[in-house]
Short mmCIF file of C-alpha atoms and ligand atoms in Angstrom, two decimals:
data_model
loop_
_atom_site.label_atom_id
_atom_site.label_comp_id
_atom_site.label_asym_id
_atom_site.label_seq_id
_atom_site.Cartn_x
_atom_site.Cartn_y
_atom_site.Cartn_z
CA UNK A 192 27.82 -63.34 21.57
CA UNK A 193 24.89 -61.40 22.54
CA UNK A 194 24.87 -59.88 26.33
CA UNK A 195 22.44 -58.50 28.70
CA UNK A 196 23.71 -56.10 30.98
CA UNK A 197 21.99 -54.47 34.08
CA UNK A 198 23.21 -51.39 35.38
CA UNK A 199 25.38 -51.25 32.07
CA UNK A 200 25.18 -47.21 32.57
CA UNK A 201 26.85 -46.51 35.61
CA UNK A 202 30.71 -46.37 36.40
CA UNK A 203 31.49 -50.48 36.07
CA UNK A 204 28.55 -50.56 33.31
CA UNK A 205 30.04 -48.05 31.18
CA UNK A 206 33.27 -49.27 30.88
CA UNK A 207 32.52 -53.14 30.42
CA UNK A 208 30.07 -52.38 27.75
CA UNK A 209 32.49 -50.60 25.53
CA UNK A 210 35.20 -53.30 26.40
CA UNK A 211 32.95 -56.15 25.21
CA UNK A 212 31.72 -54.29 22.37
CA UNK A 213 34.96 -53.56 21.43
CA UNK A 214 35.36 -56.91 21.27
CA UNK A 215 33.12 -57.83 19.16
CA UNK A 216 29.72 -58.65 21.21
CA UNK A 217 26.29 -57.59 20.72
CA UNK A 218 25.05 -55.53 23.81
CA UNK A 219 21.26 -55.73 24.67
CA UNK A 220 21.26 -53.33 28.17
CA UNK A 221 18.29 -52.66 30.88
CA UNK A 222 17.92 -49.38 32.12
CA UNK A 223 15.06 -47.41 34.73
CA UNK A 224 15.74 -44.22 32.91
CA UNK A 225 13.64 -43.91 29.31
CA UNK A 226 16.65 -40.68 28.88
CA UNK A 227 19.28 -43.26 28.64
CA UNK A 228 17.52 -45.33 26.01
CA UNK A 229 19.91 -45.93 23.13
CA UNK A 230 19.68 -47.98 20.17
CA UNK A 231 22.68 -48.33 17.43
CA UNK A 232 24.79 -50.82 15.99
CA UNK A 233 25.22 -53.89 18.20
CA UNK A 234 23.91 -51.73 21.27
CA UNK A 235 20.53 -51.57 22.31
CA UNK A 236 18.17 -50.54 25.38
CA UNK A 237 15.36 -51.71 26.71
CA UNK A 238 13.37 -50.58 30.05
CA UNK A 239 12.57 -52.40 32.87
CA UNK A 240 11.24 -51.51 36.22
CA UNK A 241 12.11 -53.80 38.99
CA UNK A 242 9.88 -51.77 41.66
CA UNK A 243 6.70 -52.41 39.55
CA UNK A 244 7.85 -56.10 38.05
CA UNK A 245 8.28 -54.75 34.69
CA UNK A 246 10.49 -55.97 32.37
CA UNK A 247 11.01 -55.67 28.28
CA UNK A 248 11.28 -59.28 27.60
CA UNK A 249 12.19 -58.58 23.89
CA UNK A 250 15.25 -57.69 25.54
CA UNK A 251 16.31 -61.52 26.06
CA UNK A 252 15.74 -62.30 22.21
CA UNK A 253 19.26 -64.59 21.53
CA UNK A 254 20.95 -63.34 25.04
CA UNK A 255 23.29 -66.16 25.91
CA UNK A 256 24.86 -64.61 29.00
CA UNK A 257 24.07 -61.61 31.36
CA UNK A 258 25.88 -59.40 33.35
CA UNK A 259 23.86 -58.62 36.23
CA UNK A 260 25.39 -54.84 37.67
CA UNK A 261 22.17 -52.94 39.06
CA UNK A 262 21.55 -51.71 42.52
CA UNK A 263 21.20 -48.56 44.01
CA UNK A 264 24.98 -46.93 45.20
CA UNK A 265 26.31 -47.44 48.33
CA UNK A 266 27.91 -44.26 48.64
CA UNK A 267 23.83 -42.71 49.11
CA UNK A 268 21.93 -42.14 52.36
CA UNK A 269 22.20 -44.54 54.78
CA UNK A 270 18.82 -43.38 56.75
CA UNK A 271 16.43 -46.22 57.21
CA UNK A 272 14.65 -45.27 54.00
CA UNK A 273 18.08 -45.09 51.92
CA UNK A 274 18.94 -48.37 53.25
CA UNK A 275 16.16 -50.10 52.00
CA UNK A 276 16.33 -48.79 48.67
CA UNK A 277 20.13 -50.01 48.83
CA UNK A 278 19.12 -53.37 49.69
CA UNK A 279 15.99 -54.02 47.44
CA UNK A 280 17.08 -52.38 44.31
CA UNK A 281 19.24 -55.32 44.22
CA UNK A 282 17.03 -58.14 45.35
CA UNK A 283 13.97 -56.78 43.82
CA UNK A 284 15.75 -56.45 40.50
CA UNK A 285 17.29 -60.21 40.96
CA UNK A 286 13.93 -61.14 41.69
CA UNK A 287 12.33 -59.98 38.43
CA UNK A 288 14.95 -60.89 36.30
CA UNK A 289 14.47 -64.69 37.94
CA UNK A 290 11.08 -64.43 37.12
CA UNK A 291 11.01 -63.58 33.74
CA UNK A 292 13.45 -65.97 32.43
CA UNK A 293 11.66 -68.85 34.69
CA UNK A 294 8.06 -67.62 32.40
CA UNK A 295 9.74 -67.22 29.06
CA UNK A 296 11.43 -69.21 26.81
CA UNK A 297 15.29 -67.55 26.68
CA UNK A 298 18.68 -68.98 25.25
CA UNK A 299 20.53 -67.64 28.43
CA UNK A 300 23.46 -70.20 29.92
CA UNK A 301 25.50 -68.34 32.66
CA UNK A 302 24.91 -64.62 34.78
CA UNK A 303 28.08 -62.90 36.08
CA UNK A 304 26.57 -61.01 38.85
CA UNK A 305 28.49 -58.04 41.06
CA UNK A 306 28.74 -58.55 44.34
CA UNK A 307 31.34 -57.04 46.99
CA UNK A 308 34.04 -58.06 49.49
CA UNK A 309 31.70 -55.94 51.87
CA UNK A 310 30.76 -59.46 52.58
CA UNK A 311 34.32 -59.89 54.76
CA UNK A 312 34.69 -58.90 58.33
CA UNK A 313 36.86 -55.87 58.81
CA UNK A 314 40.12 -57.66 59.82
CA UNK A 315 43.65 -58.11 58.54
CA UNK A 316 43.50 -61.58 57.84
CA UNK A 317 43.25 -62.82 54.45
CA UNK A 318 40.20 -63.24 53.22
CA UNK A 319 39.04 -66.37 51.03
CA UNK A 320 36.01 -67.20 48.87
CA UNK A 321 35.33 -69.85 51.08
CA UNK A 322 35.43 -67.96 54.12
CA UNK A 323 31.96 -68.58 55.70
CA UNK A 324 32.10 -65.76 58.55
CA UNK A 325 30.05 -62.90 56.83
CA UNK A 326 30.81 -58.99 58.17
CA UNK A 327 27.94 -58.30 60.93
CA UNK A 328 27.19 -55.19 59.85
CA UNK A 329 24.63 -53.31 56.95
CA UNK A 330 27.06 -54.19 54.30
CA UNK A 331 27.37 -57.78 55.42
CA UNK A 332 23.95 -58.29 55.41
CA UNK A 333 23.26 -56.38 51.85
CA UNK A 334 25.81 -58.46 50.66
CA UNK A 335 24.44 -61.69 52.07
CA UNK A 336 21.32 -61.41 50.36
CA UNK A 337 22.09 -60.08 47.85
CA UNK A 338 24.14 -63.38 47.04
CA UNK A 339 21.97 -65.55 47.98
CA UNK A 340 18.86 -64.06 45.67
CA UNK A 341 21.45 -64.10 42.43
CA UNK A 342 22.59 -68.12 43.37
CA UNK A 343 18.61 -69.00 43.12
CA UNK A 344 19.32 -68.60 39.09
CA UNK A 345 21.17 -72.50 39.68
CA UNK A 346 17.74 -73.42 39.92
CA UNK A 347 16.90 -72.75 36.55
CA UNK A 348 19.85 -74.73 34.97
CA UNK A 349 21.89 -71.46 34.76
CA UNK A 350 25.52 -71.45 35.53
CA UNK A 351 25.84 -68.65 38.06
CA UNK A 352 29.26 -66.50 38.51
CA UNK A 353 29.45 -64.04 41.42
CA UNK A 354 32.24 -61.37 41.75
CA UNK A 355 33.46 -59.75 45.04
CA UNK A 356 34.32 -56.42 43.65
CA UNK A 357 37.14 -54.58 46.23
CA UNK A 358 37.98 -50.67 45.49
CA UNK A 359 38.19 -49.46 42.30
CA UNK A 360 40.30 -46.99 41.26
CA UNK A 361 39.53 -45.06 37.88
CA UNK A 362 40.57 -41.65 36.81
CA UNK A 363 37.10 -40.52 36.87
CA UNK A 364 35.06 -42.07 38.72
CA UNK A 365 34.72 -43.88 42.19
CA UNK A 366 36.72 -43.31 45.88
CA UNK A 367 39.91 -42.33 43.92
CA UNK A 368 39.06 -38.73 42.43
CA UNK A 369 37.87 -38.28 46.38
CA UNK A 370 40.98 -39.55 47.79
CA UNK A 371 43.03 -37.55 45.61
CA UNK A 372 41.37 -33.88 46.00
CA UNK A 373 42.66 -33.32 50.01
CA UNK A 374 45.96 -34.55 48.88
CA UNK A 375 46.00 -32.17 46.28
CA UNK A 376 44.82 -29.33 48.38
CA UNK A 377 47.42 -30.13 51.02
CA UNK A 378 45.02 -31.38 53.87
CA UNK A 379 45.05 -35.38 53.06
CA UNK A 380 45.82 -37.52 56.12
CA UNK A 381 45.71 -41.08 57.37
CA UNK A 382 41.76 -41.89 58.24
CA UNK A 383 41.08 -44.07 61.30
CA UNK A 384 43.53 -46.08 62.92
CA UNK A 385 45.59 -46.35 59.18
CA UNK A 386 45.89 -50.04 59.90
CA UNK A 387 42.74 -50.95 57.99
CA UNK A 388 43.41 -52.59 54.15
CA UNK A 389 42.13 -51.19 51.67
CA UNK A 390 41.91 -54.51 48.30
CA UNK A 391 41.44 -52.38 45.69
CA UNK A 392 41.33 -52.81 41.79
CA UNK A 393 42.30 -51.10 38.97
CA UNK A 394 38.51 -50.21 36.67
CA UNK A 395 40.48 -51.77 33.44
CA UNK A 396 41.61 -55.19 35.51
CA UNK A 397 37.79 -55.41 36.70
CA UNK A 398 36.31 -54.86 32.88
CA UNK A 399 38.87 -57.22 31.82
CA UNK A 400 37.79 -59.81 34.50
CA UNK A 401 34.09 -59.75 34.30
CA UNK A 402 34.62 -60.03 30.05
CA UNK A 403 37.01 -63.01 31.29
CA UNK A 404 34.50 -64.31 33.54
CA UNK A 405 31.91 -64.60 30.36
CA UNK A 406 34.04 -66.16 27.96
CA UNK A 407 35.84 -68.84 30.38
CA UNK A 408 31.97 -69.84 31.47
CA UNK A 409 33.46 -68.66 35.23
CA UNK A 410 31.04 -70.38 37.34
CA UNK A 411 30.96 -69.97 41.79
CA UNK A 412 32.47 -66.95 44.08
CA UNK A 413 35.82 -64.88 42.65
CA UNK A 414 37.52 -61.80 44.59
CA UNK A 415 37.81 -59.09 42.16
CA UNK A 416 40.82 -57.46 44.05
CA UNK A 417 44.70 -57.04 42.68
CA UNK A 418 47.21 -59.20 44.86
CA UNK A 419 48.78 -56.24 47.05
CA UNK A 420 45.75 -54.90 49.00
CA UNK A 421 47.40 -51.82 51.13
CA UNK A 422 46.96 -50.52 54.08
CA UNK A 423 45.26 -47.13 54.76
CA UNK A 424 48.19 -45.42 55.95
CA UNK A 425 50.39 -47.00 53.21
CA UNK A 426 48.31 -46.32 50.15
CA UNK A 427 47.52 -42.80 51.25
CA UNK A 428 51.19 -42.17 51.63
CA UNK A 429 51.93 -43.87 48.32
CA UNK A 430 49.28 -41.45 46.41
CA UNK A 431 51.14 -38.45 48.10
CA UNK A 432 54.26 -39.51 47.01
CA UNK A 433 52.88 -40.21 43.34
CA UNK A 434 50.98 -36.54 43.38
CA UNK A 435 54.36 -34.83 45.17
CA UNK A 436 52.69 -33.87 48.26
CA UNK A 437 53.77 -35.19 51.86
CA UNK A 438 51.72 -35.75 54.45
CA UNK A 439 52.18 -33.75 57.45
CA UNK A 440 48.58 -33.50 59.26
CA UNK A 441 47.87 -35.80 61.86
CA UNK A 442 45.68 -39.12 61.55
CA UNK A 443 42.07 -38.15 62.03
CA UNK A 444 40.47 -40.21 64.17
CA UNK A 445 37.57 -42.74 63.95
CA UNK A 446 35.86 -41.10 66.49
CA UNK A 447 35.77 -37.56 64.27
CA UNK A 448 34.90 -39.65 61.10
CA UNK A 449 32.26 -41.35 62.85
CA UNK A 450 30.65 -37.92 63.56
CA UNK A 451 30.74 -36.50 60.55
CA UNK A 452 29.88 -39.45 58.74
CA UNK A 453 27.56 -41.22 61.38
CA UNK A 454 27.48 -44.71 60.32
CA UNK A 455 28.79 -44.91 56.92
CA UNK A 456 32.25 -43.99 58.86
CA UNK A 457 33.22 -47.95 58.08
CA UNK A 458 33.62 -46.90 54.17
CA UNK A 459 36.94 -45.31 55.34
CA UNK A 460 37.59 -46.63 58.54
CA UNK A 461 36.86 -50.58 58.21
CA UNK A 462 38.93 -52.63 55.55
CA UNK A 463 39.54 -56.51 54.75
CA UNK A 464 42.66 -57.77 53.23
CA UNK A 465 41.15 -59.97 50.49
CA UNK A 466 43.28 -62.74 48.18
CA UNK A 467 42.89 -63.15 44.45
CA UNK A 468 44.60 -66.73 44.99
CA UNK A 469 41.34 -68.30 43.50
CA UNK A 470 41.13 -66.12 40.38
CA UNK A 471 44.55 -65.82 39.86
CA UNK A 472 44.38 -69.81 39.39
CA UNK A 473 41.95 -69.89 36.66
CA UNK A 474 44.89 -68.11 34.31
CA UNK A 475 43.64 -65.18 35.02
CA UNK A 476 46.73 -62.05 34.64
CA UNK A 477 46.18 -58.66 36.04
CA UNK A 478 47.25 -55.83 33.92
CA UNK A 479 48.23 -53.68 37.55
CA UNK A 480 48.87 -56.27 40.04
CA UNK A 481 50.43 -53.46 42.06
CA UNK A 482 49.50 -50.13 43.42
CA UNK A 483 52.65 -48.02 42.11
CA UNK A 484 51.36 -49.81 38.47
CA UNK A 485 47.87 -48.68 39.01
CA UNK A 486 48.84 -45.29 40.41
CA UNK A 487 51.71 -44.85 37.16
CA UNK A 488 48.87 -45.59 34.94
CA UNK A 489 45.81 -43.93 36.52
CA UNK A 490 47.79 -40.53 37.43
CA UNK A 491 49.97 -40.45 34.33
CA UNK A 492 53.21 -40.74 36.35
N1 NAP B 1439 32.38 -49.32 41.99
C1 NAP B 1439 32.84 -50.05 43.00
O1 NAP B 1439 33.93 -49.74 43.59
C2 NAP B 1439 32.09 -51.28 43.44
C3 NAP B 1439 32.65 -52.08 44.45
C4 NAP B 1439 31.95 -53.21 44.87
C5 NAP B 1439 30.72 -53.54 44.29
N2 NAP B 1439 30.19 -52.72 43.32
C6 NAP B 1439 28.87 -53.08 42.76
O2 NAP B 1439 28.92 -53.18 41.34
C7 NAP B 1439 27.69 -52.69 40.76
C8 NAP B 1439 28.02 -51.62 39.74
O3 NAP B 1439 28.75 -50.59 40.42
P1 NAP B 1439 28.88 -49.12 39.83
O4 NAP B 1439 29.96 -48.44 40.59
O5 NAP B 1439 28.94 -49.18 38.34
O6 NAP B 1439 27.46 -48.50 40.28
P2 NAP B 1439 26.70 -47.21 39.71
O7 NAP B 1439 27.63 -46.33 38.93
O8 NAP B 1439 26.00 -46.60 40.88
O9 NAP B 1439 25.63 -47.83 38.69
C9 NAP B 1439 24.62 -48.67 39.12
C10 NAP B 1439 23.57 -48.85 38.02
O10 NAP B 1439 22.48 -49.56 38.61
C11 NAP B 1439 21.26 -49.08 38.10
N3 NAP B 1439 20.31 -48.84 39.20
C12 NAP B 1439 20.41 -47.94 40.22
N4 NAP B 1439 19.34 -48.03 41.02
C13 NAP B 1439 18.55 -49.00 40.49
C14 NAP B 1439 17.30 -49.56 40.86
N5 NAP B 1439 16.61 -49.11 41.93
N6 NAP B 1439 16.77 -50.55 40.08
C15 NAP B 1439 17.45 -51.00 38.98
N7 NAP B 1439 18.62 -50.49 38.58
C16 NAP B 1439 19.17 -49.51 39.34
C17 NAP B 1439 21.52 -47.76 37.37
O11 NAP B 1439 21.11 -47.95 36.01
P3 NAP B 1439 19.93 -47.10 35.29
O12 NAP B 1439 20.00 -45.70 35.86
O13 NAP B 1439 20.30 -47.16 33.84
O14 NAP B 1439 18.66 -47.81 35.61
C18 NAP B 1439 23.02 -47.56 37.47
O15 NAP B 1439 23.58 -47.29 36.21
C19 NAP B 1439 26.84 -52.17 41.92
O16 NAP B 1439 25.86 -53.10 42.26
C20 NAP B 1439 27.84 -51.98 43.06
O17 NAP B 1439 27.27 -52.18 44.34
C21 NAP B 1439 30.84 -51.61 42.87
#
C-alpha cells in the first residue's frame, strides 16, 4: 500500500515509517525542511509548506491512506506567539491538505490523524472516547480544534481515524529520557500533588497501533494509552526502583513548578486516567500493557 505521512520525521514519524516499511509499504512523506528530503527505494519526500498553502501534489500519486502527524511540539514556548504557532501548524496544515485533495483527483480512502488525550480534563476518573467534557485549558482547546479541522475530511467521502496519543515512553526520545536523568543523578522526586495519572504508552505499542489503525480501515476516536495508566507518585517510584535509586527528597510542590515553569506547569502537574476499553475491543493486543513490561524493555532490566 502506498502511504502519505506528515510529520513522518519527528519522534512518532520516525519510528512508524520504518515499521510500515518494514512491512512492506511504499512511503511517500511531506516535510518543511528541503535538508530532510530523501528519495530511495519505496521512500520518498516531497515539500510542502502549510504557512504559504503549498503543497507537492505529485506527492498523492497512488496514496491510498495518510497518516496525518505534523504540528509544531508542545514541549516549545508557550508565549502568545509560541502558542499560535502550536495551534496553527496543525490546523493550517489540516487545512491545506483538505484543500488539495478536495482540487485534485487522488485515490486516498481513510487519514489516521494524531491527536492527544490533552483533550481530557485533569481528573482521576476514567476517561472515554465518548466523553464530551473537553479540558478548559490551552491544550483542551488545541486539541479541540485540532479535531474538529481533521473530521472535515468526512466531507470528502474519506474515512477519518483520530488517535488520542497519552505519554510515550521511548529510550530516546520524549518525557522519559527527562524523567530518568534526576533519578539518575539522585535528585528525582514526586512532582505536584503525586496524585495526578500519568496514561502513558510504550513508542513500539503506538507504531504498532497507528500501522493497525491503517490496515483494519480504523475509522472514529481511539485512546492510544496502555491499560494501567499510573499515578505520578507511583510511576516515579517504579522508575527508581527499576534504575536502583530510592527516592528520598521531598514532593516538590505545584506551586514551585508553576514558577519555574509558568504555565506549562500542567505537563507535570495535571494528568487524566484514560481507558483503552474501546481499542482494546477492536482485537487490538498491546505488546507492554504494563509499566514494569515497558520499563523491563525500555531500560534493559
Ligand atoms: N510524542 C508524544 O508523546 C505525543 C503525545 C500526544 C500527541 N502527540 C502528537 O503526535 C504528533 C507527532 O508527535 P512527535 O512527538 O513525533 O512530534 P515531533 O517529533 O515534534 O515531530 C513533529 C513533526 O511535525 C512537523 N512539523 C513541525 N512544525 C510544523 C509546521 N509548522 N508545519 C508542518 N509540519 C510541521 C515536523 O516535520 P518537518 O520538520 O519534516 O516538516 C516534525 O517532524 C504531534 O502532532 C504531537 O502533538 C505526540
Amino acid at each position: 500500500m502506498k502511504i502519505l505521512i506528515t510529520g513522518a520525521t519527528g519522534f512518532l514519524g520516525q519510528s512508524i515509517t520504518s515499521f510500515l516499511l518494514g512491512k512492506g509499504h511504499t512511503i511517500h512523506y511531506l516535510t518543511t525542511q528541503p535538508k530532510k528530503l530523501l528519495d530511495s527505494t519505496r521512500y520518498h519526500g516531497f515539500l510542502w509548506n502549510p504557512k504559504k498553502g503549498e503543497l507537492n501534489v505529485k506527492s498523492l500519486e497512488g496514496v491510498e491512506v495518510i497518516v496525518h502527524l505534523a504540528g509544531e511540539s508542545i514541549a516549545g514556548s508557550w508565549s502568545k506567539e509560541g502558542k499560535e504557532r502550536i495551534l496553527k501548524s496543525r490546523i493550517v496544515s489540516s487545512q491545506l491538505l483538505f484543500n488539495v485533495l478536495k482540487n485534485n483527483s487522488h485515490k486516498v480512502k481513510n487519514i489516521v490523524c494524531a491527536s492527544a488525550i490533552g483533550v481530557y480534563k485533569n481528573s482521576d476518573q476514567w476517561q472515554y472516547e465518548n466523553r464530551s467534557e473537553v479540558a478548559s485549558d490551552f491544550l483542551g482547546d488545541v486539541v479541540l480544534q485540532w479535531e474538529n479541522e481533521n473530521r472535515k475530511f468526512e466531507s470528502l467521502g474519506i474515512d477519518v481515524c483520530l488517535i488520542r496519543i497519552g505519554l510515550v515512553l521511548s529510550r530516546t526520545a520524549g518525557a522519559l529520557p527527562e524523567l530518568i536523568k534526576p533519578i539518575i543523578w539522585r535528585f528525582g522526586s514526586v512532582l505536584g500533588s503525586g496524585n495526578q495519572y500519568y496514561s502513558w504508552i510504550h513508542v513500539e505499542d503506538v507504531t504498532r497501533l497507528f500501522t493497525y489503525a491503517i490496515e483494519h480501515n480504523l475509522v472514529g476516536v481511539y485512546n492510544a494509552v496502555a491499560q494501567e495508566p499510573e499515578k505520578n507518585k507511583e510511576f516515579v517510584k517504579k522508575l527508581a526502583t527499576k534504575l536502583d535509586r530510592i527516592i528520598w527528597l521531598p514532593r516538590v510542590p505545584t506551586f514551585m513548578l508553576m514558577l519555574v515553569l509558568g504555565e506549562k506547569h500542567v505537563l507535570v502537574t495535571s494528568g487524566q486516567r484514560v481507558s483503552n476499553d474501546k481499542v482494546l475491543e477492536t482485537g487490538f493486543v498491546f505488546k507492554f500493557p504494563t509499566l514494569d513490561k515497558a520499563l523491563s524493555n525500555l531500560l534493559n532490566k
